[in-house]
Each structure stands twice: as structure tokens, then as C-alpha cells.
Amino acid sequence: MTTRRRSRSRIPVLAACAATALGMTALAGCGTGDDGSGDGRLDVVASFYPLEFLAERIGGEHVGVTGLTEPGTEPHDLDISPRQTVELSEAGLVLYLEGFQPAVDEAVEQSGAEHVAEAGSFTTLREDGGHEEEHAEEGEAGHEGHDHDHGGTDPHVWLDPVRYAEIAEGVGAALAEADPDNAAAYERNAQTLAGELTALDQEFAEGLAATETETFITTHAAFGYLAERYGLHEEAITGLDPESEPSAERMRELQDVAREDRVTTVFFETLVSDETARTLAGDLGLRTAVLDPVEGITEDSPGADYFEVMRANLAALREALGAE
Ligand SMILES: [Zn+2]
């Protein structure tokens, strides 16, 4: 899986387009007409890993994919550089997820890119509010302040293989529209990938059908879609945004939940600090393990791509929940 960075020989054009894009004036000539790469491939700019993965798997040899989020960078609070603003304005297709990375939302809106596909429009998004009501019933607090960046919906939609398959089909259609000459290949690849995601969904459904407990504790609230899909209950130390800090009250609540629900494991992630997870686990005498929200792939990730990391997640959940 390679992520092709933008090419070398086009500096004057880039500079001209940068000036135009930053000035917010007419964008004609930047990113229109030709696909922009000069090598016959469609230039796709994807905002973060799960969308890069879809573009690469569905686009194959017909596309060059540039990611806005560098591997190893936590994607929620990404900043967009002037160079990336240019990449967006010149892209043959932009893929992003509205409500996940505010700087990307703004830059996409200002880019004037000809073909833009918003991943959330291809599926249904889970209300962040449902999550909060559930906690309110249990007398819990500590989730305030996390939804301002998300427009009231939970952005972590790619962690539900069923919804991610719907997004794959939408990305296939968007590629076909942006590059009609290769439409048949895009549609075929999207179907194949959706089929693989359906198989992954069945693995999760079977693997988590019977467990000793349904509750798992995570660092940030990334696994709401996954929990809902497979009848589990996620308790997150922080909210939807990994930058937020848990209150002392929230830590006490988690201790109660862990005891009542016979939780065995506190999960942490590869891209954010594991300090609070380790503190909580230490206080309760619980194990720690990695549950990876697939927000980016690094050499520390428990797998080399979406499928490998998700299968590692399934194995970790089966172990922690006491699956049969
Ligand atoms: Zn997240």
C-alpha cells in the first residue's frame, strides 16, 4: 500500500494555484479539465486513513492517492497546510468525512475542487446524542464538550464494517463519476471490497455472539458503531475527541462499571496517550490491551491495513469479553 506524494515537476503551476486558492478568487485552471497528475491517473486526495484505503483498493492502478493526515498523526485535530490547500483545489476527486476534522471541512469548502465525495452521505450516521442519553440514564456525566466538533453525530463510522461497505460503494460511484473511462473497474472493485467487508461483519457477528460480558473500556469513544452493531457496550475514558481529559468523577464511574460488569481489560490505542488507561487498569488490577480505532496505520499498529487491524481488534475483544 503506497501513498503517492505529489509530483516534483509542477512547481510553477502549484505556486500559481496556491496564490489563487489562498486568495479565494477564481479557481479556473487549477484542478479542472485534466486529472492533474500528468500520468493519466486520477489524483485522489483523501482526508485520513480509512478513506485513503478505500481510494487505493477501489481505484487501484487508475488513481494516485494523497492522504492529508500523515501516518502516525492523530487525525481529529489535523491542521491543513498551504500545500495541502493546493492539493485539494487540484484534486481529481476529494474524499472526506464531514464533522470529523474541522480544518478539512473548511479547506474542502474553500477548495473549489470539481469532484468532492463526503463519506457520511453514503451511509447513516449515529447520533452522538443517543450515546449521551444512555449515560444520563445511568446517572453518568463527563461527556460534555465533545460534540461541538461533530455536529451531533459520531464520526467513527468506518468501525462498522456494514456502514464502511456502504461508503465503499459510494466511493466507487464517485470515482466512476470523476473518471468515467474507468467506471467499470471502479464499480467492480467497490463490489469486491464491499463483499470482503460483509465477510468481516460476519466474522465479528459470530466471534462476539456469546461473551461473558458485553462491556469494554476504551480510551476515546471511537467504538460506538462497532458496539451497537454487535450488541456490546462501550465505556470510554474520554469522549469522541481523544484530546479531552477525563474528570475524577468519570474515573470513579468507570471503576464502578468495571466491577459491576466484570470488565477484564482496559483498552488503549496506538496514536493517543495510554496514561489514563494504564492508571485505571492499575487501580483495578485489570489487564491492558490495544483496541485500534484504525484512524491511521503505523509500524506500531496491530496490522498493516484496515482488515488486519480489524481482525486484531476482533481477537482482542474476544479475549477481553470472554467469548466462547
Ligand atoms: Zn476518534
Short mmCIF file of C-alpha atoms and ligand atoms in Angstrom, two decimals:
data_model
loop_
_atom_site.label_atom_id
_atom_site.label_comp_id
_atom_site.label_asym_id
_atom_site.label_seq_id
_atom_site.Cartn_x
_atom_site.Cartn_y
_atom_site.Cartn_z
CA MET A 1 0.00 0.00 0.00
CA THR A 2 1.72 3.12 -1.14
CA THR A 3 0.61 6.66 -0.70
CA ARG A 4 1.92 8.67 -3.60
CA ARG A 5 3.00 12.16 -2.73
CA ARG A 6 2.56 14.97 -5.18
CA SER A 7 4.95 15.20 -8.02
CA ARG A 8 8.06 17.22 -8.45
CA SER A 9 7.95 18.91 -11.83
CA ARG A 10 4.98 21.19 -11.44
CA ILE A 11 6.22 23.88 -9.10
CA PRO A 12 5.20 26.93 -11.18
CA VAL A 13 1.67 25.60 -11.63
CA LEU A 14 1.42 24.76 -7.95
CA ALA A 15 2.61 28.20 -6.97
CA ALA A 16 0.13 29.91 -9.28
CA CYS A 17 -2.71 27.79 -7.98
CA ALA A 18 -1.61 28.33 -4.39
CA ALA A 19 -1.84 32.07 -4.82
CA THR A 20 -5.24 31.69 -6.40
CA ALA A 21 -6.55 29.27 -3.80
CA LEU A 22 -5.31 31.32 -0.87
CA GLY A 23 -6.79 34.46 -2.38
CA MET A 24 -10.16 32.73 -2.74
CA THR A 25 -10.59 34.16 -6.20
CA ALA A 26 -11.32 32.38 -9.45
CA LEU A 27 -10.09 28.80 -9.41
CA ALA A 28 -10.35 28.20 -13.14
CA GLY A 29 -7.33 26.33 -14.41
CA CYS A 30 -6.50 24.77 -11.08
CA GLY A 31 -7.68 21.19 -10.88
CA THR A 32 -10.15 21.36 -13.69
CA GLY A 33 -10.01 19.67 -17.05
CA ASP A 34 -7.14 17.20 -16.89
CA ASP A 35 -6.92 14.94 -13.86
CA GLY A 36 -3.92 16.97 -12.83
CA SER A 37 -1.30 14.27 -12.39
CA GLY A 38 0.00 14.27 -15.94
CA ASP A 39 0.45 10.49 -15.78
CA GLY A 40 -3.10 9.60 -16.79
CA ARG A 41 -4.08 8.63 -13.28
CA LEU A 42 -6.81 10.34 -11.31
CA ASP A 43 -5.41 12.33 -8.38
CA VAL A 44 -7.44 11.47 -5.30
CA VAL A 45 -6.95 13.40 -2.07
CA ALA A 46 -8.35 11.55 0.97
CA SER A 47 -8.58 13.20 4.37
CA PHE A 48 -7.46 10.28 6.57
CA TYR A 49 -6.54 6.60 6.52
CA PRO A 50 -9.89 4.76 6.16
CA LEU A 51 -10.76 6.90 3.12
CA GLU A 52 -7.25 6.52 1.65
CA PHE A 53 -7.67 2.76 2.00
CA LEU A 54 -10.96 2.83 0.10
CA ALA A 55 -9.48 5.01 -2.65
CA GLU A 56 -6.46 2.74 -3.07
CA ARG A 57 -8.42 -0.51 -3.03
CA ILE A 58 -11.17 0.71 -5.34
CA GLY A 59 -9.05 2.99 -7.53
CA GLY A 60 -6.18 0.54 -7.94
CA GLU A 61 -3.82 1.34 -10.80
CA HIS A 62 -6.09 4.09 -12.12
CA VAL A 63 -5.56 6.51 -9.21
CA GLY A 64 -2.79 8.21 -7.27
CA VAL A 65 -3.86 8.72 -3.66
CA THR A 66 -2.60 11.50 -1.40
CA GLY A 67 -3.54 11.45 2.29
CA LEU A 68 -3.96 14.70 4.21
CA THR A 69 -3.22 13.03 7.57
CA GLU A 70 0.38 11.84 7.86
CA PRO A 71 0.76 8.26 9.15
CA GLY A 72 1.16 8.36 12.93
CA THR A 73 -0.68 11.65 13.35
CA GLU A 74 -3.85 11.59 15.40
CA PRO A 75 -6.40 12.78 12.80
CA HIS A 76 -9.11 14.54 14.84
CA ASP A 77 -7.42 17.91 15.17
CA LEU A 78 -5.49 17.98 11.90
CA ASP A 79 -4.23 21.33 10.59
CA ILE A 80 -4.18 21.92 6.83
CA SER A 81 -1.01 23.39 5.31
CA PRO A 82 -0.98 25.79 2.33
CA ARG A 83 0.47 22.95 0.23
CA GLN A 84 -2.47 20.74 1.16
CA THR A 85 -4.88 23.54 0.28
CA VAL A 86 -3.37 23.43 -3.21
CA GLU A 87 -3.63 19.64 -3.35
CA LEU A 88 -7.32 19.89 -2.51
CA SER A 89 -8.00 22.51 -5.18
CA GLU A 90 -6.20 20.45 -7.83
CA ALA A 91 -7.54 17.02 -6.91
CA GLY A 92 -9.47 14.98 -9.45
CA LEU A 93 -11.53 13.71 -6.50
CA VAL A 94 -11.59 14.74 -2.83
CA LEU A 95 -12.77 12.22 -0.23
CA TYR A 96 -13.52 13.41 3.29
CA LEU A 97 -15.81 12.82 6.26
CA GLU A 98 -17.68 15.91 7.37
CA GLY A 99 -17.70 16.59 11.10
CA PHE A 100 -14.52 14.62 11.84
CA GLN A 101 -11.73 17.08 11.01
CA PRO A 102 -12.96 20.70 11.17
CA ALA A 103 -9.94 22.10 9.31
CA VAL A 104 -10.57 19.67 6.45
CA ASP A 105 -14.25 20.62 6.26
CA GLU A 106 -13.28 24.26 5.90
CA ALA A 107 -10.48 23.63 3.39
CA VAL A 108 -12.68 21.40 1.21
CA GLU A 109 -15.40 24.01 1.16
CA GLN A 110 -12.91 26.66 0.03
CA SER A 111 -11.03 24.42 -2.41
CA GLY A 112 -13.33 24.69 -5.39
CA ALA A 113 -12.48 21.06 -6.18
CA GLU A 114 -14.56 19.78 -9.06
CA HIS A 115 -15.41 16.37 -7.61
CA VAL A 116 -15.95 16.02 -3.88
CA ALA A 117 -17.35 12.96 -2.10
CA GLU A 118 -18.43 13.21 1.54
CA ALA A 119 -18.26 9.74 3.12
CA GLY A 120 -21.09 10.29 5.59
CA SER A 121 -23.50 10.94 2.73
CA PHE A 122 -23.16 7.29 1.61
CA THR A 123 -24.45 5.81 4.87
CA THR A 124 -26.31 6.69 8.06
CA LEU A 125 -24.53 8.32 10.96
CA ARG A 126 -25.11 7.52 14.59
CA GLU A 127 -26.36 10.34 16.75
CA ASP A 128 -23.86 11.34 19.37
CA GLY A 129 -26.94 12.25 21.46
CA GLY A 130 -28.11 8.63 21.76
CA HIS A 131 -24.84 7.84 23.42
CA GLU A 132 -25.25 10.68 25.91
CA GLU A 133 -28.83 9.79 26.79
CA GLU A 134 -27.74 6.28 27.61
CA HIS A 135 -25.21 7.68 30.06
CA ALA A 136 -27.70 10.15 31.51
CA GLU A 137 -29.99 7.25 32.40
CA GLU A 138 -27.18 5.62 34.28
CA GLY A 139 -26.58 8.82 36.20
CA GLU A 140 -23.31 9.43 34.44
CA ALA A 141 -21.81 12.69 33.32
CA GLY A 142 -18.49 13.74 31.91
CA HIS A 143 -19.30 13.60 28.20
CA GLU A 144 -19.96 17.29 27.77
CA GLY A 145 -17.73 19.28 25.49
CA HIS A 146 -17.05 16.55 22.95
CA ASP A 147 -19.79 17.07 20.42
CA HIS A 148 -19.01 20.60 19.31
CA ASP A 149 -16.73 19.41 16.53
CA HIS A 150 -19.00 16.65 15.33
CA GLY A 151 -22.30 18.34 14.57
CA GLY A 152 -24.11 15.95 16.90
CA THR A 153 -23.06 12.76 15.09
CA ASP A 154 -20.36 10.23 15.91
CA PRO A 155 -17.79 10.30 13.08
CA HIS A 156 -16.20 6.86 13.70
CA VAL A 157 -18.38 5.20 11.09
CA TRP A 158 -15.64 3.09 9.44
CA LEU A 159 -15.51 0.87 12.55
CA ASP A 160 -18.83 -0.65 11.50
CA PRO A 161 -17.97 -2.93 8.54
CA VAL A 162 -21.56 -2.74 7.26
CA ARG A 163 -21.55 1.05 7.03
CA TYR A 164 -17.98 1.05 5.72
CA ALA A 165 -19.15 -1.24 2.88
CA GLU A 166 -21.85 1.31 2.02
CA ILE A 167 -19.18 4.02 1.93
CA ALA A 168 -17.02 1.78 -0.31
CA GLU A 169 -19.86 1.57 -2.82
CA GLY A 170 -20.32 5.33 -2.67
CA VAL A 171 -16.61 5.89 -3.25
CA GLY A 172 -16.79 3.54 -6.24
CA ALA A 173 -19.60 5.62 -7.71
CA ALA A 174 -17.73 8.88 -7.01
CA LEU A 175 -14.60 7.56 -8.74
CA ALA A 176 -16.69 6.46 -11.70
CA GLU A 177 -18.19 9.93 -11.99
CA ALA A 178 -14.82 11.68 -11.70
CA ASP A 179 -13.13 9.31 -14.19
CA PRO A 180 -15.81 7.76 -16.44
CA ASP A 181 -13.25 5.96 -18.65
CA ASN A 182 -12.51 3.57 -15.78
CA ALA A 183 -16.01 3.44 -14.32
CA ALA A 184 -16.40 -0.30 -14.84
CA ALA A 185 -13.18 -1.07 -12.92
CA TYR A 186 -14.17 1.20 -10.02
CA GLU A 187 -17.61 -0.33 -9.73
CA ARG A 188 -16.23 -3.86 -9.89
CA ASN A 189 -13.53 -3.13 -7.27
CA ALA A 190 -16.08 -1.47 -4.98
CA GLN A 191 -18.32 -4.55 -5.19
CA THR A 192 -15.39 -6.84 -4.36
CA LEU A 193 -14.38 -4.72 -1.38
CA ALA A 194 -17.96 -4.48 -0.12
CA GLY A 195 -18.10 -8.27 -0.27
CA GLU A 196 -14.94 -8.57 1.81
CA LEU A 197 -16.42 -6.16 4.36
CA THR A 198 -19.60 -8.21 4.53
CA ALA A 199 -17.46 -11.27 5.30
CA LEU A 200 -15.65 -9.28 8.02
CA ASP A 201 -19.02 -8.30 9.50
CA GLN A 202 -19.96 -11.99 9.68
CA GLU A 203 -16.67 -12.81 11.44
CA PHE A 204 -17.41 -10.14 14.06
CA ALA A 205 -21.04 -11.22 14.49
CA GLU A 206 -20.06 -14.86 15.01
CA GLY A 207 -16.96 -14.07 17.07
CA LEU A 208 -18.85 -11.87 19.51
CA ALA A 209 -22.19 -13.70 19.61
CA ALA A 210 -21.64 -15.24 23.06
CA THR A 211 -19.43 -13.49 25.60
CA GLU A 212 -19.17 -13.44 29.40
CA THR A 213 -19.55 -9.65 29.50
CA GLU A 214 -20.68 -7.14 26.88
CA THR A 215 -18.82 -4.16 28.37
CA PHE A 216 -15.42 -2.92 27.26
CA ILE A 217 -13.47 0.18 28.32
CA THR A 218 -11.63 2.24 25.69
CA THR A 219 -9.51 5.37 25.69
CA HIS A 220 -11.65 7.60 23.44
CA ALA A 221 -15.19 6.90 22.34
CA ALA A 222 -14.36 5.53 18.88
CA PHE A 223 -16.18 2.22 19.05
CA GLY A 224 -19.82 3.26 19.40
CA TYR A 225 -20.75 1.97 15.93
CA LEU A 226 -18.94 -1.31 16.49
CA ALA A 227 -20.58 -1.77 19.91
CA GLU A 228 -24.04 -1.03 18.52
CA ARG A 229 -23.58 -3.41 15.57
CA TYR A 230 -22.51 -6.38 17.73
CA GLY A 231 -24.61 -5.83 20.85
CA LEU A 232 -21.75 -4.63 23.03
CA HIS A 233 -21.41 -1.71 25.44
CA GLU A 234 -18.53 0.74 25.14
CA GLU A 235 -17.40 2.79 28.14
CA ALA A 236 -14.85 5.38 27.07
CA ILE A 237 -12.43 7.18 29.37
CA THR A 238 -12.70 10.33 27.24
CA GLY A 239 -15.34 11.41 24.73
CA LEU A 240 -15.37 11.34 20.94
CA ASP A 241 -12.30 13.57 20.85
CA PRO A 242 -9.13 11.93 22.21
CA GLU A 243 -7.77 15.32 23.32
CA SER A 244 -10.35 15.71 26.10
CA GLU A 245 -9.39 14.90 29.71
CA PRO A 246 -11.50 12.64 31.93
CA SER A 247 -12.78 14.10 35.19
CA ALA A 248 -12.08 12.44 38.54
CA GLU A 249 -15.80 11.68 38.67
CA ARG A 250 -15.65 9.90 35.32
CA MET A 251 -12.71 7.79 36.52
CA ARG A 252 -14.73 6.76 39.62
CA GLU A 253 -17.72 5.86 37.45
CA LEU A 254 -15.53 3.68 35.28
CA GLN A 255 -14.26 1.87 38.37
CA ASP A 256 -17.88 1.10 39.33
CA VAL A 257 -18.76 -0.03 35.81
CA ALA A 258 -15.68 -2.23 35.63
CA ARG A 259 -16.63 -4.02 38.85
CA GLU A 260 -20.35 -4.35 38.09
CA ASP A 261 -19.84 -5.58 34.52
CA ARG A 262 -16.87 -7.84 35.31
CA VAL A 263 -14.62 -5.98 32.88
CA THR A 264 -11.25 -7.69 32.46
CA THR A 265 -9.34 -5.28 30.24
CA VAL A 266 -8.82 -1.56 29.70
CA PHE A 267 -8.06 -0.88 26.05
CA PHE A 268 -5.68 1.78 24.82
CA GLU A 269 -4.74 2.95 21.31
CA THR A 270 -1.58 3.39 19.32
CA LEU A 271 -2.00 7.08 18.36
CA VAL A 272 -3.01 8.63 21.69
CA SER A 273 -1.55 8.55 25.20
CA ASP A 274 -2.13 5.33 27.16
CA GLU A 275 -1.52 7.00 30.51
CA THR A 276 -5.10 7.17 31.82
CA ALA A 277 -5.86 3.65 30.54
CA ARG A 278 -2.86 2.28 32.40
CA THR A 279 -3.76 4.24 35.56
CA LEU A 280 -7.32 2.91 35.54
CA ALA A 281 -6.18 -0.65 34.86
CA GLY A 282 -3.55 -0.39 37.60
CA ASP A 283 -6.10 0.88 40.15
CA LEU A 284 -8.47 -2.00 39.37
CA GLY A 285 -5.95 -4.76 38.77
CA LEU A 286 -7.13 -5.19 35.16
CA ARG A 287 -5.20 -6.06 32.05
CA THR A 288 -4.47 -3.58 29.26
CA ALA A 289 -4.55 -4.35 25.55
CA VAL A 290 -4.72 -2.50 22.24
CA LEU A 291 -8.05 -1.81 20.53
CA ASP A 292 -7.16 0.21 17.46
CA PRO A 293 -9.67 2.72 16.02
CA VAL A 294 -7.93 2.48 12.61
CA GLU A 295 -7.54 6.25 12.45
CA GLY A 296 -4.05 5.77 10.98
CA ILE A 297 -1.59 2.95 10.31
CA THR A 298 1.95 2.98 11.68
CA GLU A 299 4.52 0.29 12.37
CA ASP A 300 3.02 0.10 15.89
CA SER A 301 -0.42 -0.76 14.51
CA PRO A 302 -1.60 -4.31 15.15
CA GLY A 303 -1.82 -4.90 11.38
CA ALA A 304 -0.78 -3.45 8.04
CA ASP A 305 -4.19 -2.41 6.72
CA TYR A 306 -7.84 -1.98 7.70
CA PHE A 307 -8.67 -5.69 7.54
CA GLU A 308 -5.63 -6.82 9.52
CA VAL A 309 -6.21 -4.23 12.26
CA MET A 310 -9.92 -5.05 12.47
CA ARG A 311 -9.17 -8.79 12.80
CA ALA A 312 -6.65 -7.96 15.56
CA ASN A 313 -9.42 -5.91 17.21
CA LEU A 314 -11.81 -8.86 16.98
CA ALA A 315 -9.25 -11.16 18.62
CA ALA A 316 -8.60 -8.58 21.37
CA LEU A 317 -12.33 -8.15 22.04
CA ARG A 318 -12.96 -11.90 22.12
CA GLU A 319 -10.19 -12.30 24.69
CA ALA A 320 -11.29 -9.34 26.84
CA LEU A 321 -15.01 -10.19 26.77
CA GLY A 322 -14.57 -13.91 27.36
CA ALA A 323 -16.01 -15.08 24.05
CA GLU A 324 -16.91 -18.75 23.65
ZN ZN B 1 -11.54 9.19 17.04
#
